[in-house]
Coordinates of C-alpha atoms and ligand atoms in Angstrom, one line a residue:
Chain A
M17 CA -3.3 5.0 23.9
K18 CA -4.4 8.1 25.7
R19 CA -7.1 10.3 24.1
S20 CA -9.6 13.0 24.8
V21 CA -13.3 13.1 23.9
K22 CA -16.1 15.5 24.5
V23 CA -19.3 14.0 25.8
L24 CA -22.8 15.2 26.6
L25 CA -24.3 13.5 29.6
R26 CA -28.0 13.8 30.4
F27 CA -29.2 12.8 33.9
D28 CA -32.7 12.0 35.0
Q29 CA -34.0 12.4 38.5
S30 CA -32.4 9.2 39.9
S31 CA -29.1 9.2 38.0
A32 CA -28.5 12.8 39.1
S33 CA -28.1 11.8 42.7
E34 CA -25.4 9.3 41.9
P35 CA -21.8 10.6 42.5
M36 CA -21.0 9.6 38.9
I37 CA -18.0 11.8 38.2
Y38 CA -16.4 10.7 41.4
Y39 CA -16.6 7.0 40.3
L40 CA -15.5 7.7 36.8
A41 CA -12.3 9.4 38.1
K42 CA -11.7 6.9 40.8
D43 CA -12.5 3.6 39.0
Y44 CA -11.7 4.4 35.4
D45 CA -8.8 6.8 35.8
I46 CA -10.4 9.4 33.7
V47 CA -9.4 13.1 33.9
F48 CA -12.1 15.7 33.5
S49 CA -12.7 19.1 32.5
I50 CA -16.2 20.3 32.9
L51 CA -17.1 22.5 30.0
Q52 CA -20.7 23.1 30.9
A53 CA -22.9 21.9 33.7
D54 CA -26.5 22.3 34.7
I55 CA -27.6 19.6 37.2
R56 CA -30.0 19.9 40.0
P57 CA -29.9 17.0 42.5
G58 CA -33.2 15.2 42.6
E59 CA -34.3 16.8 39.3
G60 CA -31.7 15.9 36.7
G61 CA -29.9 17.9 34.1
R62 CA -27.0 17.9 31.7
T63 CA -23.3 18.4 31.6
I64 CA -20.6 18.5 28.8
L65 CA -17.3 17.0 29.8
E66 CA -14.0 16.6 28.2
L67 CA -12.6 13.2 29.2
T68 CA -9.0 12.3 28.9
G69 CA -7.7 8.8 29.6
E70 CA -7.0 5.4 28.1
E71 CA -9.3 4.7 25.2
E72 CA -10.5 1.5 26.8
D73 CA -11.1 3.2 30.2
I74 CA -13.1 5.9 28.6
R75 CA -15.3 3.4 26.8
R76 CA -15.8 1.3 30.0
G77 CA -16.4 4.5 32.0
L78 CA -19.1 5.7 29.6
E79 CA -20.7 2.2 29.6
Y80 CA -20.8 2.4 33.4
A81 CA -22.5 5.8 33.2
A82 CA -25.0 4.5 30.7
S83 CA -25.7 1.5 33.0
K84 CA -26.7 4.0 35.7
G85 CA -29.3 5.5 33.5
V86 CA -27.3 8.4 32.2
S87 CA -27.8 9.1 28.5
V88 CA -24.3 9.5 26.9
K89 CA -23.7 11.2 23.6
T90 CA -20.2 11.7 22.2
L91 CA -20.1 15.2 20.9
T92 CA -16.9 15.3 19.0
K93 CA -15.9 12.0 17.5
A94 CA -12.2 11.7 17.3
I95 CA -9.9 10.3 14.7
V96 CA -7.6 7.5 15.9
W97 CA -4.6 6.7 13.8
D98 CA -3.1 3.2 14.2
E99 CA 0.5 3.9 13.6
L100 CA 1.5 0.2 13.7
S101 CA -0.8 -0.9 10.8
C102 CA -0.1 2.3 8.8
V103 CA 2.1 1.7 5.7
H104 CA 2.8 5.4 5.2
C105 CA 1.4 5.4 1.7
G106 CA 0.0 8.9 2.0
T107 CA -3.3 8.2 0.4
C108 CA -5.2 9.8 3.4
T109 CA -3.3 13.1 2.9
A110 CA -5.0 13.5 -0.5
V111 CA -8.4 14.1 1.3
C112 CA -7.2 15.8 4.4
T113 CA -7.6 19.4 3.4
H114 CA -6.9 20.6 7.0
Q115 CA -3.4 19.2 7.1
A116 CA -4.1 17.1 10.2
L117 CA -2.6 14.2 8.3
S118 CA 0.6 15.1 6.5
M119 CA 3.8 13.4 5.2
D120 CA 7.0 14.4 6.9
P121 CA 9.3 15.4 4.0
E122 CA 12.4 14.0 5.6
T123 CA 11.3 10.7 7.0
A124 CA 8.4 10.1 4.4
M125 CA 6.3 9.0 7.3
L126 CA 2.7 10.0 8.1
S127 CA 2.1 12.3 11.0
F128 CA -1.2 13.1 12.6
N129 CA -1.8 16.5 14.3
N130 CA -5.1 16.1 16.2
E131 CA -5.4 19.9 16.7
N132 CA -6.0 20.5 13.0
C133 CA -8.5 17.7 12.7
V134 CA -12.1 18.7 12.1
V135 CA -13.4 15.1 12.1
C136 CA -14.7 15.3 8.6
E137 CA -13.9 11.6 8.4
M138 CA -12.8 11.7 4.8
C139 CA -9.6 9.9 5.7
V140 CA -11.4 7.0 7.3
S141 CA -12.8 5.7 4.0
A142 CA -9.8 6.8 2.0
C143 CA -7.2 4.8 4.0
P144 CA -6.5 1.5 2.2
T145 CA -5.3 -0.3 5.3
N146 CA -8.1 0.8 7.6
S147 CA -5.5 2.5 9.8
V148 CA -7.5 5.6 10.6
R149 CA -10.9 5.2 12.2
T150 CA -13.4 7.3 14.0
D151 CA -13.8 6.6 17.7
F152 CA -17.1 6.1 19.4
A153 CA -18.7 5.9 15.9
Chain B
M18 CA 33.5 -2.4 -17.5
K19 CA 32.2 -4.9 -14.9
T20 CA 30.3 -8.1 -15.4
V21 CA 27.6 -9.6 -13.1
Q22 CA 30.0 -12.6 -12.4
E23 CA 32.7 -10.2 -11.3
I24 CA 30.3 -8.3 -9.1
N25 CA 29.0 -11.6 -7.6
E26 CA 32.6 -12.6 -6.8
K27 CA 33.0 -9.3 -4.9
I28 CA 29.7 -9.9 -3.1
K29 CA 30.8 -13.4 -2.0
S30 CA 34.2 -12.1 -0.8
G31 CA 32.4 -9.3 1.1
T32 CA 34.1 -6.5 -0.8
A33 CA 31.3 -5.3 -3.0
V34 CA 30.2 -1.6 -2.6
V35 CA 26.5 -1.5 -2.4
M36 CA 24.4 1.7 -2.2
T37 CA 20.7 2.5 -2.4
A38 CA 19.5 4.6 -5.4
E39 CA 19.1 7.6 -3.1
E40 CA 22.6 7.3 -1.8
V41 CA 24.1 7.0 -5.2
I42 CA 22.4 10.2 -6.4
S43 CA 24.3 12.1 -3.7
L44 CA 27.5 10.4 -4.6
V45 CA 27.2 11.2 -8.3
R46 CA 26.4 14.9 -7.4
E47 CA 29.6 15.1 -5.5
Q48 CA 32.0 13.0 -7.5
G49 CA 30.4 12.6 -11.0
V50 CA 29.2 9.6 -12.9
S51 CA 32.5 8.0 -13.9
E52 CA 34.0 8.1 -10.4
A53 CA 30.8 6.6 -9.0
A54 CA 30.6 3.9 -11.7
K55 CA 34.1 2.8 -10.6
K56 CA 33.4 2.9 -6.9
V57 CA 30.0 1.3 -6.7
D58 CA 29.1 -2.2 -7.7
V59 CA 25.5 -2.6 -6.9
V60 CA 22.6 -0.1 -6.6
T61 CA 19.4 -1.2 -4.8
T62 CA 15.9 0.1 -5.5
G63 CA 12.4 -0.4 -4.0
T64 CA 8.7 0.3 -4.4
F65 CA 5.7 -0.4 -2.3
S66 CA 2.4 0.3 -4.1
P67 CA -1.0 -1.1 -4.7
M68 CA -0.6 -3.6 -7.6
C69 CA -3.9 -5.0 -8.7
S70 CA -2.6 -7.7 -11.1
S71 CA -1.5 -9.9 -8.3
G72 CA -2.5 -13.3 -6.8
A73 CA -1.3 -16.7 -5.9
F74 CA -1.5 -20.3 -7.0
L75 CA -2.3 -22.5 -4.0
N76 CA -2.3 -26.3 -3.7
F77 CA -4.3 -27.5 -0.7
G78 CA -3.1 -31.1 -0.8
H79 CA -5.5 -34.1 -1.2
A80 CA -8.3 -34.8 1.1
E81 CA -9.6 -38.3 2.1
P82 CA -11.8 -39.3 0.2
L83 CA -10.5 -37.5 -2.9
I84 CA -12.2 -34.4 -4.3
R85 CA -11.6 -32.6 -7.6
M86 CA -12.6 -29.0 -6.5
S87 CA -14.6 -27.3 -9.1
S88 CA -15.6 -24.3 -7.1
V89 CA -13.4 -22.9 -4.3
S90 CA -13.7 -20.0 -1.9
L91 CA -11.4 -18.8 0.9
N92 CA -13.2 -16.6 3.6
D93 CA -16.0 -16.3 1.0
V94 CA -13.6 -14.9 -1.6
S95 CA -14.0 -17.0 -4.8
C96 CA -10.9 -18.6 -6.3
Y97 CA -10.4 -19.8 -9.8
A98 CA -10.6 -23.6 -9.7
G99 CA -10.4 -24.5 -13.4
L100 CA -7.1 -26.2 -12.8
A101 CA -6.1 -29.7 -11.4
A102 CA -8.0 -31.3 -8.5
V103 CA -6.7 -29.2 -5.5
D104 CA -5.1 -26.3 -7.3
C105 CA -6.6 -22.8 -7.5
Y106 CA -5.6 -19.2 -8.2
L107 CA -6.6 -16.7 -5.6
G108 CA -6.8 -13.2 -7.3
A109 CA -6.0 -10.1 -5.2
T110 CA -9.0 -8.0 -6.5
E111 CA -11.7 -10.7 -6.2
L112 CA -14.3 -9.4 -3.7
S113 CA -15.9 -11.3 -0.9
A114 CA -19.3 -12.7 -1.6
T115 CA -20.5 -11.5 1.8
K116 CA -18.5 -8.3 2.7
G117 CA -18.2 -6.8 -0.8
M118 CA -15.7 -4.1 -1.2
E119 CA -14.5 -4.3 2.4
Y120 CA -12.7 -7.6 1.9
G121 CA -11.2 -9.5 -1.0
G122 CA -8.5 -11.8 -2.3
A123 CA -5.7 -9.4 -1.1
N124 CA -7.0 -9.7 2.5
V125 CA -7.0 -13.5 2.3
I126 CA -3.4 -13.3 1.0
E127 CA -2.4 -11.0 3.9
E128 CA -4.1 -13.2 6.4
L129 CA -2.3 -16.3 5.1
I130 CA 1.1 -14.6 5.1
A131 CA 0.4 -13.4 8.7
G132 CA 0.0 -17.1 9.6
N133 CA -3.7 -17.0 10.1
R134 CA -6.1 -19.7 9.1
V135 CA -8.7 -19.0 6.5
H136 CA -11.9 -20.8 5.8
L137 CA -12.0 -23.1 2.7
K138 CA -15.2 -24.2 1.1
A139 CA -15.0 -26.3 -2.0
R140 CA -17.5 -28.2 -4.1
S141 CA -17.2 -30.8 -6.8
Y142 CA -19.4 -32.5 -9.3
G143 CA -17.9 -35.8 -8.3
T144 CA -16.2 -38.3 -10.6
D145 CA -15.2 -42.0 -10.3
C146 CA -11.7 -41.1 -9.3
Y147 CA -12.7 -38.1 -7.2
P148 CA -16.0 -39.0 -5.6
R149 CA -16.2 -36.4 -2.8
L150 CA -18.7 -33.6 -3.4
E151 CA -17.7 -31.0 -0.9
I152 CA -15.3 -30.1 1.8
E153 CA -15.3 -27.3 4.4
T154 CA -12.2 -26.7 6.6
D155 CA -9.7 -24.2 7.8
V156 CA -6.3 -23.9 6.1
C157 CA -3.1 -22.0 6.7
L158 CA 0.1 -21.5 4.6
E159 CA 2.0 -24.1 6.7
D160 CA -0.6 -26.8 5.9
M161 CA -0.6 -26.3 2.2
N162 CA 1.8 -27.5 -0.4
Q163 CA 3.0 -24.9 -2.9
C164 CA 1.7 -21.3 -2.4
I165 CA 3.2 -19.5 -5.3
M166 CA 2.6 -15.8 -5.7
F167 CA 2.4 -15.1 -9.4
N168 CA 1.6 -11.5 -10.3
P169 CA 1.2 -11.0 -14.0
R170 CA 1.7 -7.2 -13.9
N171 CA 3.7 -5.5 -11.2
A172 CA 6.3 -2.7 -10.7
Y173 CA 5.0 -0.3 -13.3
Q174 CA 8.1 1.6 -14.6
N175 CA 6.3 4.9 -14.4
Y176 CA 2.7 6.0 -13.9
S177 CA 0.8 9.2 -14.7
A178 CA -0.4 11.4 -11.9
S179 CA -4.1 12.2 -11.6
S180 CA -6.4 15.0 -10.9
N181 CA -10.1 15.7 -11.4
T182 CA -11.6 18.7 -13.2
S183 CA -15.2 17.8 -12.6
E184 CA -17.5 19.2 -10.0
R185 CA -17.8 16.1 -8.0
I186 CA -15.6 13.9 -5.8
I187 CA -14.4 10.8 -7.7
R188 CA -13.1 7.7 -6.0
T189 CA -10.6 5.9 -8.2
Y190 CA -7.7 3.4 -8.0
M191 CA -5.6 6.6 -7.8
G192 CA -7.3 7.5 -4.5
T193 CA -10.1 10.1 -3.8
L194 CA -9.8 13.0 -6.2
L195 CA -11.4 16.2 -5.1
P196 CA -13.5 18.4 -7.4
R197 CA -12.1 21.3 -9.5
C198 CA -8.6 19.9 -9.3
G199 CA -8.6 20.0 -5.5
N200 CA -5.7 17.5 -5.4
V201 CA -3.2 15.5 -7.4
T202 CA -2.2 12.0 -6.6
Y203 CA 0.8 10.0 -7.9
A204 CA 1.9 6.5 -7.5
T205 CA 5.6 5.8 -8.0
A206 CA 8.6 5.9 -5.8
G207 CA 10.4 8.2 -8.3
E208 CA 14.1 7.9 -8.0
L209 CA 13.8 4.7 -6.0
S210 CA 11.4 3.0 -8.4
P211 CA 13.0 -0.2 -9.8
L212 CA 12.2 -0.1 -13.5
L213 CA 12.8 3.7 -13.8
K214 CA 16.4 2.9 -13.1
D215 CA 16.9 0.6 -16.1
P216 CA 14.7 2.2 -18.7
E217 CA 16.2 0.2 -21.6
L218 CA 15.8 -3.0 -19.6
R219 CA 19.5 -3.8 -20.1
T220 CA 19.7 -6.1 -17.1
I221 CA 16.1 -7.0 -16.3
G222 CA 14.9 -10.2 -18.0
I223 CA 13.5 -13.6 -17.4
G224 CA 15.2 -15.0 -14.4
T225 CA 16.3 -11.8 -12.8
R226 CA 16.3 -12.3 -9.0
I227 CA 14.4 -9.7 -7.1
F228 CA 13.2 -8.8 -3.6
F229 CA 9.6 -9.8 -3.7
G230 CA 7.3 -9.3 -0.7
G231 CA 10.1 -10.0 1.7
A232 CA 11.3 -13.1 -0.1
Q233 CA 13.6 -13.7 -3.0
G234 CA 11.6 -13.9 -6.2
Y235 CA 12.2 -13.9 -9.9
V236 CA 11.0 -12.0 -12.9
S237 CA 9.1 -14.7 -14.8
W238 CA 8.1 -12.8 -18.0
E239 CA 7.3 -9.4 -19.3
G240 CA 4.3 -8.1 -17.4
T241 CA 0.9 -7.7 -19.1
Q242 CA 0.6 -4.4 -20.9
C243 CA 4.4 -4.1 -20.9
F244 CA 5.1 -1.3 -23.3
P245 CA 8.4 0.3 -22.4
S246 CA 9.2 3.6 -24.1
I247 CA 11.6 6.5 -23.8
T248 CA 10.0 9.5 -25.5
A249 CA 10.8 13.2 -25.7
D250 CA 8.0 15.7 -24.9
S251 CA 7.4 18.9 -26.9
E252 CA 10.3 20.6 -25.1
G253 CA 12.7 17.7 -25.5
Y254 CA 12.5 16.3 -22.0
E255 CA 12.8 12.6 -21.8
H256 CA 9.9 10.6 -20.4
I257 CA 10.4 7.0 -19.4
G258 CA 7.5 4.7 -19.0
G259 CA 5.4 1.7 -19.6
A260 CA 7.5 -1.4 -18.8
T261 CA 6.0 -3.9 -16.3
I262 CA 7.2 -7.3 -15.1
A263 CA 5.5 -10.6 -14.2
V264 CA 7.0 -11.9 -11.0
T265 CA 7.0 -15.1 -9.1
G266 CA 7.8 -15.9 -5.5
D267 CA 7.2 -18.2 -2.6
M268 CA 4.4 -16.8 -0.5
K269 CA 5.4 -18.9 2.5
K270 CA 8.6 -16.8 2.7
M271 CA 6.9 -13.5 2.5
S272 CA 6.1 -11.0 5.2
T273 CA 3.2 -8.7 5.9
E274 CA 5.8 -6.0 6.2
F275 CA 6.0 -6.1 2.5
I276 CA 2.6 -7.5 1.3
R277 CA -0.6 -5.8 2.5
A278 CA -4.2 -5.7 1.4
A279 CA -5.4 -2.3 0.1
R280 CA -9.0 -1.2 0.1
M281 CA -9.4 1.5 -2.4
D282 CA -12.6 3.4 -1.5
G283 CA -15.3 3.1 -4.1
Y284 CA -13.0 1.0 -6.3
G285 CA -12.4 -2.3 -4.7
I286 CA -9.5 -4.3 -3.3
S287 CA -5.9 -4.3 -4.4
L288 CA -2.6 -5.6 -3.0
F289 CA 0.3 -3.5 -1.7
V290 CA 3.3 -5.3 -3.1
G291 CA 6.9 -4.5 -2.0
I292 CA 9.4 -5.1 -4.8
G293 CA 13.1 -4.3 -4.9
I294 CA 15.7 -4.8 -7.6
P295 CA 19.4 -4.7 -7.1
Y296 CA 21.2 -3.5 -10.2
P297 CA 24.8 -4.3 -11.2
V298 CA 26.7 -1.2 -12.2
L299 CA 28.0 -2.5 -15.5
D300 CA 29.3 0.7 -16.9
E301 CA 29.0 4.5 -16.8
D302 CA 25.9 4.5 -18.8
M303 CA 24.2 2.2 -16.3
M304 CA 25.3 4.5 -13.5
R305 CA 24.0 7.5 -15.3
R306 CA 20.5 5.9 -15.4
L307 CA 20.8 4.6 -11.8
S308 CA 21.6 8.0 -10.5
A309 CA 18.7 9.8 -12.2
S310 CA 17.1 11.9 -9.5
N311 CA 13.5 13.1 -8.9
E312 CA 14.4 16.4 -10.6
E313 CA 15.1 14.5 -13.8
L314 CA 12.3 11.9 -13.8
Y315 CA 9.0 13.0 -15.2
T316 CA 5.4 12.0 -15.5
E317 CA 2.2 13.6 -16.8
V318 CA -1.0 14.7 -15.0
Y319 CA -4.2 13.2 -16.4
D320 CA -7.8 14.2 -15.9
Y321 CA -9.5 11.1 -14.2
S322 CA -12.9 12.7 -14.5
V323 CA -12.9 11.5 -18.1
P324 CA -13.2 7.7 -18.0
L325 CA -11.9 7.1 -21.5
R326 CA -8.7 5.7 -22.9
S327 CA -8.2 9.2 -24.4
R328 CA -8.4 11.1 -21.1
P329 CA -7.1 14.6 -21.4
V330 CA -3.6 15.6 -20.3
L331 CA -3.7 18.4 -17.7
R332 CA 0.1 18.8 -17.6
E333 CA 2.4 17.3 -20.0
R334 CA 5.4 17.2 -17.7
V335 CA 5.9 17.2 -14.0
S336 CA 9.0 16.1 -12.1
Y337 CA 8.9 13.7 -9.2
A338 CA 10.7 16.4 -7.2
E339 CA 7.7 18.8 -7.7
L340 CA 5.2 16.1 -6.9
R341 CA 7.1 15.2 -3.8
S342 CA 7.3 18.9 -2.7
G343 CA 3.6 18.7 -1.6
S344 CA 2.1 20.9 -4.3
I345 CA 2.3 21.6 -8.0
E346 CA 1.1 24.3 -10.3
L347 CA -1.9 23.0 -12.3
L348 CA -4.1 25.1 -14.7
G349 CA -2.9 28.3 -13.1
K350 CA -3.4 27.3 -9.4
T351 CA -1.3 25.6 -6.7
V352 CA -2.7 22.2 -6.0
P353 CA -1.7 19.9 -3.1
T354 CA -0.2 16.5 -4.1
A355 CA -0.4 13.2 -2.3
P356 CA 1.5 10.0 -2.8
M357 CA -0.3 6.6 -3.1
S358 CA 2.9 4.6 -3.0
S359 CA 4.9 4.4 0.3
L360 CA 8.2 6.1 0.0
K361 CA 9.0 5.0 3.6
K362 CA 8.5 1.3 2.6
A363 CA 10.4 1.8 -0.7
R364 CA 13.3 3.1 1.4
D365 CA 13.0 0.2 3.8
I366 CA 13.2 -2.3 0.9
A367 CA 16.2 -0.6 -0.8
A368 CA 18.0 -0.5 2.6
L369 CA 17.2 -4.1 3.4
L370 CA 18.3 -5.2 0.0
K371 CA 21.5 -3.3 0.4
K372 CA 22.1 -5.1 3.6
Q373 CA 21.3 -8.5 2.1
V374 CA 23.6 -8.0 -0.9
S375 CA 26.4 -6.6 1.3
E376 CA 26.2 -9.6 3.6
G377 CA 26.2 -12.0 0.6
S378 CA 22.7 -13.4 1.3
F379 CA 21.4 -11.9 -2.0
L380 CA 23.4 -12.5 -5.1
L381 CA 22.7 -10.8 -8.4
S382 CA 21.5 -12.9 -11.3
E383 CA 22.2 -12.9 -14.9
R384 CA 18.9 -13.0 -16.9
V385 CA 18.1 -16.1 -18.9
A386 CA 16.5 -14.2 -21.7
P387 CA 15.6 -10.6 -22.4
L388 CA 11.9 -9.5 -22.1
Q389 CA 10.0 -9.3 -25.3
L390 CA 9.8 -5.7 -26.1
D391 CA 8.4 -5.3 -29.6
T392 CA 4.8 -5.5 -28.5
V393 CA 2.2 -3.1 -29.9
K394 CA -0.5 -1.8 -27.6
K395 CA -3.8 -3.2 -28.6
G396 CA -7.3 -2.0 -27.6
L397 CA -10.4 -4.0 -27.2
K398 CA -13.2 -3.6 -29.7
G399 CA -16.8 -3.8 -28.5
Ligands
LIG21 S1 -3.8 6.1 4.1 FE1 -3.7 4.8 5.9 S2 -1.9 3.5 5.5 FE2 -1.7 5.2 4.1 S3 -0.6 6.8 5.2 FE3 -2.7 7.2 5.6 S4 -3.1 6.1 7.5 FE4 -1.3 5.3 6.7
LIG22 S1 -11.1 13.6 9.8 FE1 -10.8 15.1 8.2 S2 -9.5 16.7 9.1 FE2 -9.4 14.9 10.5 S3 -7.6 13.8 9.8 FE3 -9.3 12.9 8.7 S4 -9.4 14.0 6.8 FE4 -8.1 15.3 8.2

C-alpha cells in the first residue's frame, strides 16, 4: 500500500557526493518533496524529505541510503491500518481522541483518516487484533 | 400460532420468510407487530465480541510408543491435561509462557482454525501401559481427532457500559478507559444481540442449534453466571440482562472470519466469538420481543475505576441507540462512546444465517430441555 513518511537524512563528507536522491527515485520509485535542505558537496549536511511510495520500496530505499553512510531518521512515524485483519470492533476508536479512527454509522465499519492522526500511538496497543501498527517503529 | 415443526416444513419447501433482526424492526415499524408475526417465520440475530470463557477440547491421537500426557503446551501456551491420555483443554485466556500478554490460548485457537501447525510439547511421568516420557511435534486440526470448542459462558444477553471517573487511564477487558470519564465503552450488538431477543428464553434451551464460529453448534447448557432477569428501573423502563449460554461446536468446521484472538491491552488474551441464533416467530409476543429496537433496549454505565463487585452506577439507563450515536450525556458532559463488539460482523452473521435458513441448509431446532433459571447469584468469600 502507498504511504508517505517524513525523514531526516544526515550526510557526511563522502555520502554527500553520492547522487542519492536520483537513485532513490529511479530504483525505488519513490516520489519526493524536499521540505528542507542544507547540503554542501564535499562537506555534508542534512535534508528533510517527504517520501511517497510503496511501503516496501520506502523501506528498501532507506536501507540503501543507510548502506551508503547516510544517517536516516524517520521524523513522523505513521500509523498503518490493516483493513484485512481488522474486525471492525471499534475498540481503537475509544482511545483515538482526534477522530482519525472512527466508525461509519451506516456501514458500522472502521475508517481511518490519516490527516487527523497525530501519531499518539494509543490505538496500536488498544487494537485487540494488532491491526493498527506504527510504521518504521 | 406457529410451531417449530411447521416453520421447518416451510424452510424445507423453500417458502419460509426469513429476516434479520434489523430488517424485522423496520417491518414492524411499517406494518405493526401482528402483521409482521403473520408474515415472518424466522428472525436471525448475531454477535461478535470478545468472550473470555472459551476454549476447546482437543484429542491428539495416540503416539508410538504410548504416552499419557500429564503436562501439555501448544506454542508455549499451557493446556489442561488432567484428562485421559491424549486429551486436553486449551483455554482461550491462558497466556504464553514465553510471550506473556502478547499471545495466548485464543491465538493458538485462531492459528489452528486458520489451518496452521502449532508446536506441541507434552510430558508424562510414565506408566506401565504408557511408558513414553515426552513428545515434541507439530500438530494441525486436520491431524487431530476431535477438536470440540466448548465455551462455558458466551453470548451475554446484555452487558453494562463502562467509564472511568479516576484521574488515570485504566486498561480493562472493556478496553482502555480514559480519565475523568473521557470515554464510554459498550460491548453488545444491541438490537442484533441474540439473547436480548428472547429475554424470557422461551425457545433457547439445551440442544438449540446455533451459528457458532462459522459452523453449526449447539447450546449445551446454561452458561456459567447465567442469571437472566427482566427488571424495571426507577422510572419503569424495562432492563433485560444476565442470561448466558454454554455452547459446543466442531472447531474443524469453524472459520477465522468468525473466531479471532483478542489481545486486550493490560488485561490479557480473549477470544472474539461469532454467534448467531435464528428464532422461530411462534406468536405475536415473540415478534414483539424480536423487533425490540436499539431505542427500547437499555443498559447501565458503571464506573470501572472502582474494582469492586459494588462498583458505582454512573447512569442508570442508557439506550443502545444513544450508545451507538457516538456520544452520550454523562455526569453533565458529552462523552464519546466506542463499541467493543463488532456490529459489522454481527450483521454479517445475521445475514449469513438468513441465507442458510432460506436455502434450507440451517434448520431450526426444538430444545431438548429448558435452561435452569432458578439460580441465585453467589459470591466468593475470602
Ligand atoms: S481495534 Fe483493531 S480490529 Fe478493532 S476496529 Fe480498530 S483496527 Fe479494527
Ligand atoms: S495514533 Fe493516535 S491519533 Fe493516530 S489513529 Fe492512533 S489513536 Fe488516533
